Amino acid sequence: GAGVSQSPSNKVTEKGKDVELRCDPISGHTALYWYRQSLGQGLEFLIYFQGNSAPDKSGLPSDRFSAERTGGSVSTLTIQRTQQEDSAVYLCASSLERGMGYEQYFGPGTRLTVT
Amino acid sequence: AQTVTQSQPEMSVQEAETVTLSCTYDTSENNYYLFWYKQPPSRQMILVIRQEAYKQQNATENRFSVNFQKAAKSFSLKISDSQLGDTAMYFCARSDFGNEKLTFGTGTRLTIIP
């Protein structure tokens, strides 16, 4: 079946602009995660959605970052007033459900460049 | 902060040889999960192997195996009979039971030399 998809694959934006990144998880997966991978760094957790529960936003670096998940499926990560330090690859992952250390399936990521 | 440490930024090995990637972690939890993910140049993160902390037996997946030392908080990955397709970044990661967010190490860039 189809894997996790993300769009766009690359995004170049000017400092101060808002951007929206999209994630389509695997059908039937109730858990969805956003991570950020900065150049030369590991992956940093941003936010986690599980079913109808309140999302875990503990990893969002500032209030310029927000995310929503509509209908328990597609998710959008929004970065307002982008800064150069926001340049990174943003990865989305989904898994069957919470608990038991289920494998997270990752999308190909969106490379964001803020100029 | 509960961290994951990979002390080898880069490694290289001849094709068909065996290589071991190191990972240590810090946690106060007793139940948790450990993972090795592979990220080739395509950027697609792929799960290589997974270990539940409550299991003493080391996980194996074909040419990939782990050496899990719970008391030492160590989780190394051994790749046997290495192949050119194993060239990638390898990330060690941890999650707690009931809290699925992954904490990653900074990765090891592995190059398999023909």
PDB file of C-alpha atoms in Angstrom:
ATOM      1  CA  GLY A   1       0.000   0.000   0.000  1.00  0.00           C
ATOM      2  CA  ALA A   2       0.985   3.666  -0.151  1.00  0.00           C
ATOM      3  CA  GLY A   3       3.442   4.974   2.375  1.00  0.00           C
ATOM      4  CA  VAL A   4       3.540   8.318   4.156  1.00  0.00           C
ATOM      5  CA  SER A   5       3.594  11.168   1.681  1.00  0.00           C
ATOM      6  CA  GLN A   6       4.668  14.771   2.235  1.00  0.00           C
ATOM      7  CA  SER A   7       4.362  17.884   0.140  1.00  0.00           C
ATOM      8  CA  PRO A   8       6.077  19.871  -1.088  1.00  0.00           C
ATOM      9  CA  SER A   9       9.348  17.967  -1.262  1.00  0.00           C
ATOM     10  CA  ASN A  10      11.268  21.233  -1.310  1.00  0.00           C
ATOM     11  CA  LYS A  11      10.245  24.720  -0.282  1.00  0.00           C
ATOM     12  CA  VAL A  12      12.238  27.917  -0.534  1.00  0.00           C
ATOM     13  CA  THR A  13      10.764  30.933   1.207  1.00  0.00           C
ATOM     14  CA  GLU A  14      11.807  34.399   2.220  1.00  0.00           C
ATOM     15  CA  LYS A  15      12.405  35.273   5.830  1.00  0.00           C
ATOM     16  CA  GLY A  16       9.214  36.492   7.449  1.00  0.00           C
ATOM     17  CA  LYS A  17       6.836  34.542   5.222  1.00  0.00           C
ATOM     18  CA  ASP A  18       4.493  31.832   6.467  1.00  0.00           C
ATOM     19  CA  VAL A  19       4.760  28.254   5.175  1.00  0.00           C
ATOM     20  CA  GLU A  20       2.528  25.190   5.336  1.00  0.00           C
ATOM     21  CA  LEU A  21       3.872  21.663   5.113  1.00  0.00           C
ATOM     22  CA  ARG A  22       1.544  18.756   4.472  1.00  0.00           C
ATOM     23  CA  CYS A  23       1.625  15.134   5.582  1.00  0.00           C
ATOM     24  CA  ASP A  24      -0.604  12.271   4.433  1.00  0.00           C
ATOM     25  CA  PRO A  25      -0.157   9.311   6.796  1.00  0.00           C
ATOM     26  CA  ILE A  26      -0.665   5.660   5.982  1.00  0.00           C
ATOM     27  CA  SER A  27      -4.355   4.810   5.895  1.00  0.00           C
ATOM     28  CA  GLY A  28      -5.498   3.360   9.209  1.00  0.00           C
ATOM     29  CA  HIS A  29      -2.625   4.782  11.226  1.00  0.00           C
ATOM     30  CA  THR A  30      -3.995   6.713  14.178  1.00  0.00           C
ATOM     31  CA  ALA A  31      -0.717   8.189  15.411  1.00  0.00           C
ATOM     32  CA  LEU A  32       1.120  10.948  13.514  1.00  0.00           C
ATOM     33  CA  TYR A  33       4.407  12.648  14.364  1.00  0.00           C
ATOM     34  CA  TRP A  34       6.393  15.603  13.105  1.00  0.00           C
ATOM     35  CA  TYR A  35      10.179  15.751  13.474  1.00  0.00           C
ATOM     36  CA  ARG A  36      12.772  18.270  12.334  1.00  0.00           C
ATOM     37  CA  GLN A  37      16.215  17.373  11.036  1.00  0.00           C
ATOM     38  CA  SER A  38      18.624  20.275  10.918  1.00  0.00           C
ATOM     39  CA  LEU A  39      21.834  20.056   8.891  1.00  0.00           C
ATOM     40  CA  GLY A  40      24.246  17.639  10.514  1.00  0.00           C
ATOM     41  CA  GLN A  41      21.896  16.954  13.394  1.00  0.00           C
ATOM     42  CA  GLY A  42      19.708  14.112  14.490  1.00  0.00           C
ATOM     43  CA  LEU A  43      15.974  14.294  14.437  1.00  0.00           C
ATOM     44  CA  GLU A  44      14.164  16.511  16.885  1.00  0.00           C
ATOM     45  CA  PHE A  45      10.594  15.729  17.951  1.00  0.00           C
ATOM     46  CA  LEU A  46       8.085  18.512  17.317  1.00  0.00           C
ATOM     47  CA  ILE A  47       4.509  17.304  17.843  1.00  0.00           C
ATOM     48  CA  TYR A  48       2.493  14.110  18.127  1.00  0.00           C
ATOM     49  CA  PHE A  49      -1.181  13.377  17.361  1.00  0.00           C
ATOM     50  CA  GLN A  50      -2.966  10.278  18.589  1.00  0.00           C
ATOM     51  CA  GLY A  51      -6.576   9.745  17.525  1.00  0.00           C
ATOM     52  CA  ASN A  52      -8.899  12.281  19.124  1.00  0.00           C
ATOM     53  CA  SER A  53      -6.611  12.988  22.066  1.00  0.00           C
ATOM     54  CA  ALA A  54      -5.063  16.395  22.617  1.00  0.00           C
ATOM     55  CA  PRO A  55      -1.762  16.557  20.725  1.00  0.00           C
ATOM     56  CA  ASP A  56       1.579  16.474  22.500  1.00  0.00           C
ATOM     57  CA  LYS A  57       3.101  19.830  21.501  1.00  0.00           C
ATOM     58  CA  SER A  58       6.028  19.648  23.869  1.00  0.00           C
ATOM     59  CA  GLY A  59       8.633  19.718  21.091  1.00  0.00           C
ATOM     60  CA  LEU A  60       7.484  22.820  19.238  1.00  0.00           C
ATOM     61  CA  PRO A  61      10.391  25.294  19.434  1.00  0.00           C
ATOM     62  CA  SER A  62       8.327  28.485  19.506  1.00  0.00           C
ATOM     63  CA  ASP A  63       4.790  29.807  19.168  1.00  0.00           C
ATOM     64  CA  ARG A  64       5.482  30.446  15.489  1.00  0.00           C
ATOM     65  CA  PHE A  65       5.046  26.710  14.982  1.00  0.00           C
ATOM     66  CA  SER A  66       1.640  25.052  14.969  1.00  0.00           C
ATOM     67  CA  ALA A  67       0.105  21.914  13.555  1.00  0.00           C
ATOM     68  CA  GLU A  68      -3.298  20.461  13.032  1.00  0.00           C
ATOM     69  CA  ARG A  69      -4.697  17.166  11.959  1.00  0.00           C
ATOM     70  CA  THR A  70      -8.023  17.182  10.198  1.00  0.00           C
ATOM     71  CA  GLY A  71     -10.390  14.239  10.314  1.00  0.00           C
ATOM     72  CA  GLY A  72      -7.775  12.077  11.977  1.00  0.00           C
ATOM     73  CA  SER A  73      -5.816  11.862   8.745  1.00  0.00           C
ATOM     74  CA  VAL A  74      -3.956  14.640   6.926  1.00  0.00           C
ATOM     75  CA  SER A  75      -1.784  16.944   8.999  1.00  0.00           C
ATOM     76  CA  THR A  76      -0.439  20.411   8.276  1.00  0.00           C
ATOM     77  CA  LEU A  77       2.548  21.960  10.007  1.00  0.00           C
ATOM     78  CA  THR A  78       2.525  25.747   9.813  1.00  0.00           C
ATOM     79  CA  ILE A  79       5.499  27.983  10.477  1.00  0.00           C
ATOM     80  CA  GLN A  80       4.694  31.668  10.755  1.00  0.00           C
ATOM     81  CA  ARG A  81       7.165  34.490  10.152  1.00  0.00           C
ATOM     82  CA  THR A  82       9.889  32.070   9.126  1.00  0.00           C
ATOM     83  CA  GLN A  83      13.463  32.626  10.296  1.00  0.00           C
ATOM     84  CA  GLN A  84      16.703  31.348   8.803  1.00  0.00           C
ATOM     85  CA  GLU A  85      17.140  28.942  11.708  1.00  0.00           C
ATOM     86  CA  ASP A  86      13.925  27.224  10.609  1.00  0.00           C
ATOM     87  CA  SER A  87      15.780  25.850   7.581  1.00  0.00           C
ATOM     88  CA  ALA A  88      15.740  22.079   7.949  1.00  0.00           C
ATOM     89  CA  VAL A  89      14.143  18.902   6.683  1.00  0.00           C
ATOM     90  CA  TYR A  90      10.740  18.343   8.242  1.00  0.00           C
ATOM     91  CA  LEU A  91       9.811  14.690   8.519  1.00  0.00           C
ATOM     92  CA  CYS A  92       6.407  13.233   9.194  1.00  0.00           C
ATOM     93  CA  ALA A  93       5.796   9.710  10.474  1.00  0.00           C
ATOM     94  CA  SER A  94       2.769   7.614  11.300  1.00  0.00           C
ATOM     95  CA  SER A  95       2.169   4.443  13.272  1.00  0.00           C
ATOM     96  CA  LEU A  96      -0.704   2.110  13.988  1.00  0.00           C
ATOM     97  CA  GLU A  97      -1.529   3.452  17.416  1.00  0.00           C
ATOM     98  CA  ARG A  98      -0.053   4.485  20.673  1.00  0.00           C
ATOM     99  CA  GLY A  99       1.627   1.968  22.856  1.00  0.00           C
ATOM    100  CA  MET A 100       3.843  -1.080  22.429  1.00  0.00           C
ATOM    101  CA  GLY A 101       6.552   0.792  20.534  1.00  0.00           C
ATOM    102  CA  TYR A 102       4.939   0.381  17.142  1.00  0.00           C
ATOM    103  CA  GLU A 103       7.184   1.121  14.197  1.00  0.00           C
ATOM    104  CA  GLN A 104       6.956   4.649  12.905  1.00  0.00           C
ATOM    105  CA  TYR A 105       6.844   4.880   9.128  1.00  0.00           C
ATOM    106  CA  PHE A 106       8.475   8.004   7.810  1.00  0.00           C
ATOM    107  CA  GLY A 107       7.713  10.127   4.801  1.00  0.00           C
ATOM    108  CA  PRO A 108      10.425  11.486   2.486  1.00  0.00           C
ATOM    109  CA  GLY A 109      10.401  14.858   4.206  1.00  0.00           C
ATOM    110  CA  THR A 110      10.101  18.473   3.117  1.00  0.00           C
ATOM    111  CA  ARG A 111      13.343  20.411   2.795  1.00  0.00           C
ATOM    112  CA  LEU A 112      12.648  23.983   3.886  1.00  0.00           C
ATOM    113  CA  THR A 113      15.108  26.724   3.005  1.00  0.00           C
ATOM    114  CA  VAL A 114      14.556  30.199   4.418  1.00  0.00           C
ATOM    115  CA  THR A 115      16.496  32.890   2.581  1.00  0.00           C
TER     116      THR A 115
ATOM    117  CA  ALA B   1      17.087  15.524  29.312  1.00  0.00           C
ATOM    118  CA  GLN B   2      17.044  11.879  28.404  1.00  0.00           C
ATOM    119  CA  THR B   3      19.583  11.630  25.627  1.00  0.00           C
ATOM    120  CA  VAL B   4      20.820   9.189  23.021  1.00  0.00           C
ATOM    121  CA  THR B   5      24.521   9.323  22.168  1.00  0.00           C
ATOM    122  CA  GLN B   6      26.250   8.034  19.067  1.00  0.00           C
ATOM    123  CA  SER B   7      29.961   8.597  19.479  1.00  0.00           C
ATOM    124  CA  GLN B   8      31.031   7.655  15.941  1.00  0.00           C
ATOM    125  CA  PRO B   9      30.132  10.417  13.463  1.00  0.00           C
ATOM    126  CA  GLU B  10      31.572   8.471  10.527  1.00  0.00           C
ATOM    127  CA  MET B  11      32.677   4.927   9.802  1.00  0.00           C
ATOM    128  CA  SER B  12      33.769   3.042   6.746  1.00  0.00           C
ATOM    129  CA  VAL B  13      34.286  -0.640   6.097  1.00  0.00           C
ATOM    130  CA  GLN B  14      35.108  -2.887   3.177  1.00  0.00           C
ATOM    131  CA  GLU B  15      32.273  -4.708   1.492  1.00  0.00           C
ATOM    132  CA  ALA B  16      31.541  -8.121   3.057  1.00  0.00           C
ATOM    133  CA  GLU B  17      33.138  -7.164   6.361  1.00  0.00           C
ATOM    134  CA  THR B  18      31.367  -6.767   9.700  1.00  0.00           C
ATOM    135  CA  VAL B  19      30.870  -3.384  11.323  1.00  0.00           C
ATOM    136  CA  THR B  20      29.491  -2.359  14.718  1.00  0.00           C
ATOM    137  CA  LEU B  21      27.850   0.990  15.397  1.00  0.00           C
ATOM    138  CA  SER B  22      27.710   2.205  18.992  1.00  0.00           C
ATOM    139  CA  CYS B  23      24.839   3.796  20.882  1.00  0.00           C
ATOM    140  CA  THR B  24      24.360   4.678  24.518  1.00  0.00           C
ATOM    141  CA  TYR B  25      21.347   6.299  26.114  1.00  0.00           C
ATOM    142  CA  ASP B  26      20.154   7.812  29.316  1.00  0.00           C
ATOM    143  CA  THR B  27      16.791   7.020  30.853  1.00  0.00           C
ATOM    144  CA  SER B  28      15.138   6.667  34.230  1.00  0.00           C
ATOM    145  CA  GLU B  29      12.433   4.425  32.806  1.00  0.00           C
ATOM    146  CA  ASN B  30      12.368   0.646  33.127  1.00  0.00           C
ATOM    147  CA  ASN B  31      10.143  -0.044  30.130  1.00  0.00           C
ATOM    148  CA  TYR B  32      11.141   1.449  26.837  1.00  0.00           C
ATOM    149  CA  TYR B  33      11.958   0.624  23.230  1.00  0.00           C
ATOM    150  CA  LEU B  34      15.132   1.015  21.227  1.00  0.00           C
ATOM    151  CA  PHE B  35      15.446   1.353  17.473  1.00  0.00           C
ATOM    152  CA  TRP B  36      17.998   1.626  14.731  1.00  0.00           C
ATOM    153  CA  TYR B  37      16.861   3.587  11.693  1.00  0.00           C
ATOM    154  CA  LYS B  38      18.689   3.865   8.384  1.00  0.00           C
ATOM    155  CA  GLN B  39      18.545   7.027   6.261  1.00  0.00           C
ATOM    156  CA  PRO B  40      20.005   6.654   2.762  1.00  0.00           C
ATOM    157  CA  PRO B  41      20.628   9.705   0.544  1.00  0.00           C
ATOM    158  CA  SER B  42      16.981   9.559  -0.522  1.00  0.00           C
ATOM    159  CA  ARG B  43      16.138  10.866   2.982  1.00  0.00           C
ATOM    160  CA  GLN B  44      13.648   8.052   3.610  1.00  0.00           C
ATOM    161  CA  MET B  45      14.013   6.802   7.169  1.00  0.00           C
ATOM    162  CA  ILE B  46      13.737   3.022   7.306  1.00  0.00           C
ATOM    163  CA  LEU B  47      13.490   0.904  10.447  1.00  0.00           C
ATOM    164  CA  VAL B  48      16.364  -1.567  10.627  1.00  0.00           C
ATOM    165  CA  ILE B  49      15.739  -3.261  13.940  1.00  0.00           C
ATOM    166  CA  ARG B  50      13.767  -2.840  17.161  1.00  0.00           C
ATOM    167  CA  GLN B  51      14.334  -4.018  20.744  1.00  0.00           C
ATOM    168  CA  GLU B  52      11.988  -4.048  23.729  1.00  0.00           C
ATOM    169  CA  ALA B  53      13.880  -3.266  26.936  1.00  0.00           C
ATOM    170  CA  TYR B  54      12.077  -5.965  28.898  1.00  0.00           C
ATOM    171  CA  LYS B  55      13.398  -8.656  26.560  1.00  0.00           C
ATOM    172  CA  GLN B  56      16.822  -9.993  27.399  1.00  0.00           C
ATOM    173  CA  GLN B  57      17.270 -11.680  24.052  1.00  0.00           C
ATOM    174  CA  ASN B  58      19.013  -9.535  21.482  1.00  0.00           C
ATOM    175  CA  ALA B  59      16.979  -8.757  18.372  1.00  0.00           C
ATOM    176  CA  THR B  60      18.166  -9.968  14.981  1.00  0.00           C
ATOM    177  CA  GLU B  61      16.984  -9.216  11.445  1.00  0.00           C
ATOM    178  CA  ASN B  62      18.909 -11.147   8.816  1.00  0.00           C
ATOM    179  CA  ARG B  63      22.378  -9.514   8.634  1.00  0.00           C
ATOM    180  CA  PHE B  64      21.532  -7.020  11.365  1.00  0.00           C
ATOM    181  CA  SER B  65      21.761  -7.759  15.067  1.00  0.00           C
ATOM    182  CA  VAL B  66      22.026  -5.779  18.261  1.00  0.00           C
ATOM    183  CA  ASN B  67      23.976  -6.097  21.478  1.00  0.00           C
ATOM    184  CA  PHE B  68      21.624  -4.745  24.128  1.00  0.00           C
ATOM    185  CA  GLN B  69      23.195  -4.193  27.536  1.00  0.00           C
ATOM    186  CA  LYS B  70      20.431  -2.780  29.730  1.00  0.00           C
ATOM    187  CA  ALA B  71      22.515  -2.154  32.831  1.00  0.00           C
ATOM    188  CA  ALA B  72      25.130  -0.309  30.800  1.00  0.00           C
ATOM    189  CA  LYS B  73      22.416   1.461  28.745  1.00  0.00           C
ATOM    190  CA  SER B  74      24.148   0.397  25.572  1.00  0.00           C
ATOM    191  CA  PHE B  75      22.555  -0.640  22.271  1.00  0.00           C
ATOM    192  CA  SER B  76      25.022  -1.369  19.483  1.00  0.00           C
ATOM    193  CA  LEU B  77      24.167  -2.457  15.949  1.00  0.00           C
ATOM    194  CA  LYS B  78      26.186  -5.109  14.156  1.00  0.00           C
ATOM    195  CA  ILE B  79      25.991  -5.396  10.391  1.00  0.00           C
ATOM    196  CA  SER B  80      27.407  -8.640   9.036  1.00  0.00           C
ATOM    197  CA  ASP B  81      28.508  -9.265   5.447  1.00  0.00           C
ATOM    198  CA  SER B  82      28.111  -5.564   4.692  1.00  0.00           C
ATOM    199  CA  GLN B  83      26.779  -4.579   1.283  1.00  0.00           C
ATOM    200  CA  LEU B  84      27.078  -1.433  -0.800  1.00  0.00           C
ATOM    201  CA  GLY B  85      23.392  -0.758  -0.173  1.00  0.00           C
ATOM    202  CA  ASP B  86      24.126  -0.441   3.541  1.00  0.00           C
ATOM    203  CA  THR B  87      25.785   2.920   2.882  1.00  0.00           C
ATOM    204  CA  ALA B  88      23.630   5.424   4.779  1.00  0.00           C
ATOM    205  CA  MET B  89      23.220   7.433   7.956  1.00  0.00           C
ATOM    206  CA  TYR B  90      22.242   5.255  10.885  1.00  0.00           C
ATOM    207  CA  PHE B  91      20.297   6.688  13.780  1.00  0.00           C
ATOM    208  CA  CYS B  92      19.786   5.119  17.168  1.00  0.00           C
ATOM    209  CA  ALA B  93      16.515   6.092  18.849  1.00  0.00           C
ATOM    210  CA  ARG B  94      14.558   5.450  22.024  1.00  0.00           C
ATOM    211  CA  SER B  95      10.935   5.780  23.099  1.00  0.00           C
ATOM    212  CA  ASP B  96       9.241   5.172  26.425  1.00  0.00           C
ATOM    213  CA  PHE B  97       6.417   2.748  26.994  1.00  0.00           C
ATOM    214  CA  GLY B  98       3.186   4.687  26.455  1.00  0.00           C
ATOM    215  CA  ASN B  99       4.980   7.735  25.062  1.00  0.00           C
ATOM    216  CA  GLU B 100       5.815   7.146  21.472  1.00  0.00           C
ATOM    217  CA  LYS B 101       7.890  10.165  20.555  1.00  0.00           C
ATOM    218  CA  LEU B 102      11.351   9.108  19.496  1.00  0.00           C
ATOM    219  CA  THR B 103      14.532  10.603  20.880  1.00  0.00           C
ATOM    220  CA  PHE B 104      17.313  10.261  18.317  1.00  0.00           C
ATOM    221  CA  GLY B 105      21.061  10.271  18.426  1.00  0.00           C
ATOM    222  CA  THR B 106      23.027  12.457  16.028  1.00  0.00           C
ATOM    223  CA  GLY B 107      23.723   9.566  13.690  1.00  0.00           C
ATOM    224  CA  THR B 108      26.657   7.655  12.253  1.00  0.00           C
ATOM    225  CA  ARG B 109      27.487   8.015   8.578  1.00  0.00           C
ATOM    226  CA  LEU B 110      28.448   4.552   7.331  1.00  0.00           C
ATOM    227  CA  THR B 111      30.218   4.057   4.025  1.00  0.00           C
ATOM    228  CA  ILE B 112      30.710   0.612   2.530  1.00  0.00           C
ATOM    229  CA  ILE B 113      33.786   0.534   0.298  1.00  0.00           C
ATOM    230  CA  PRO B 114      33.676  -1.733  -2.754  1.00  0.00           C
TER     231      PRO B 114
END
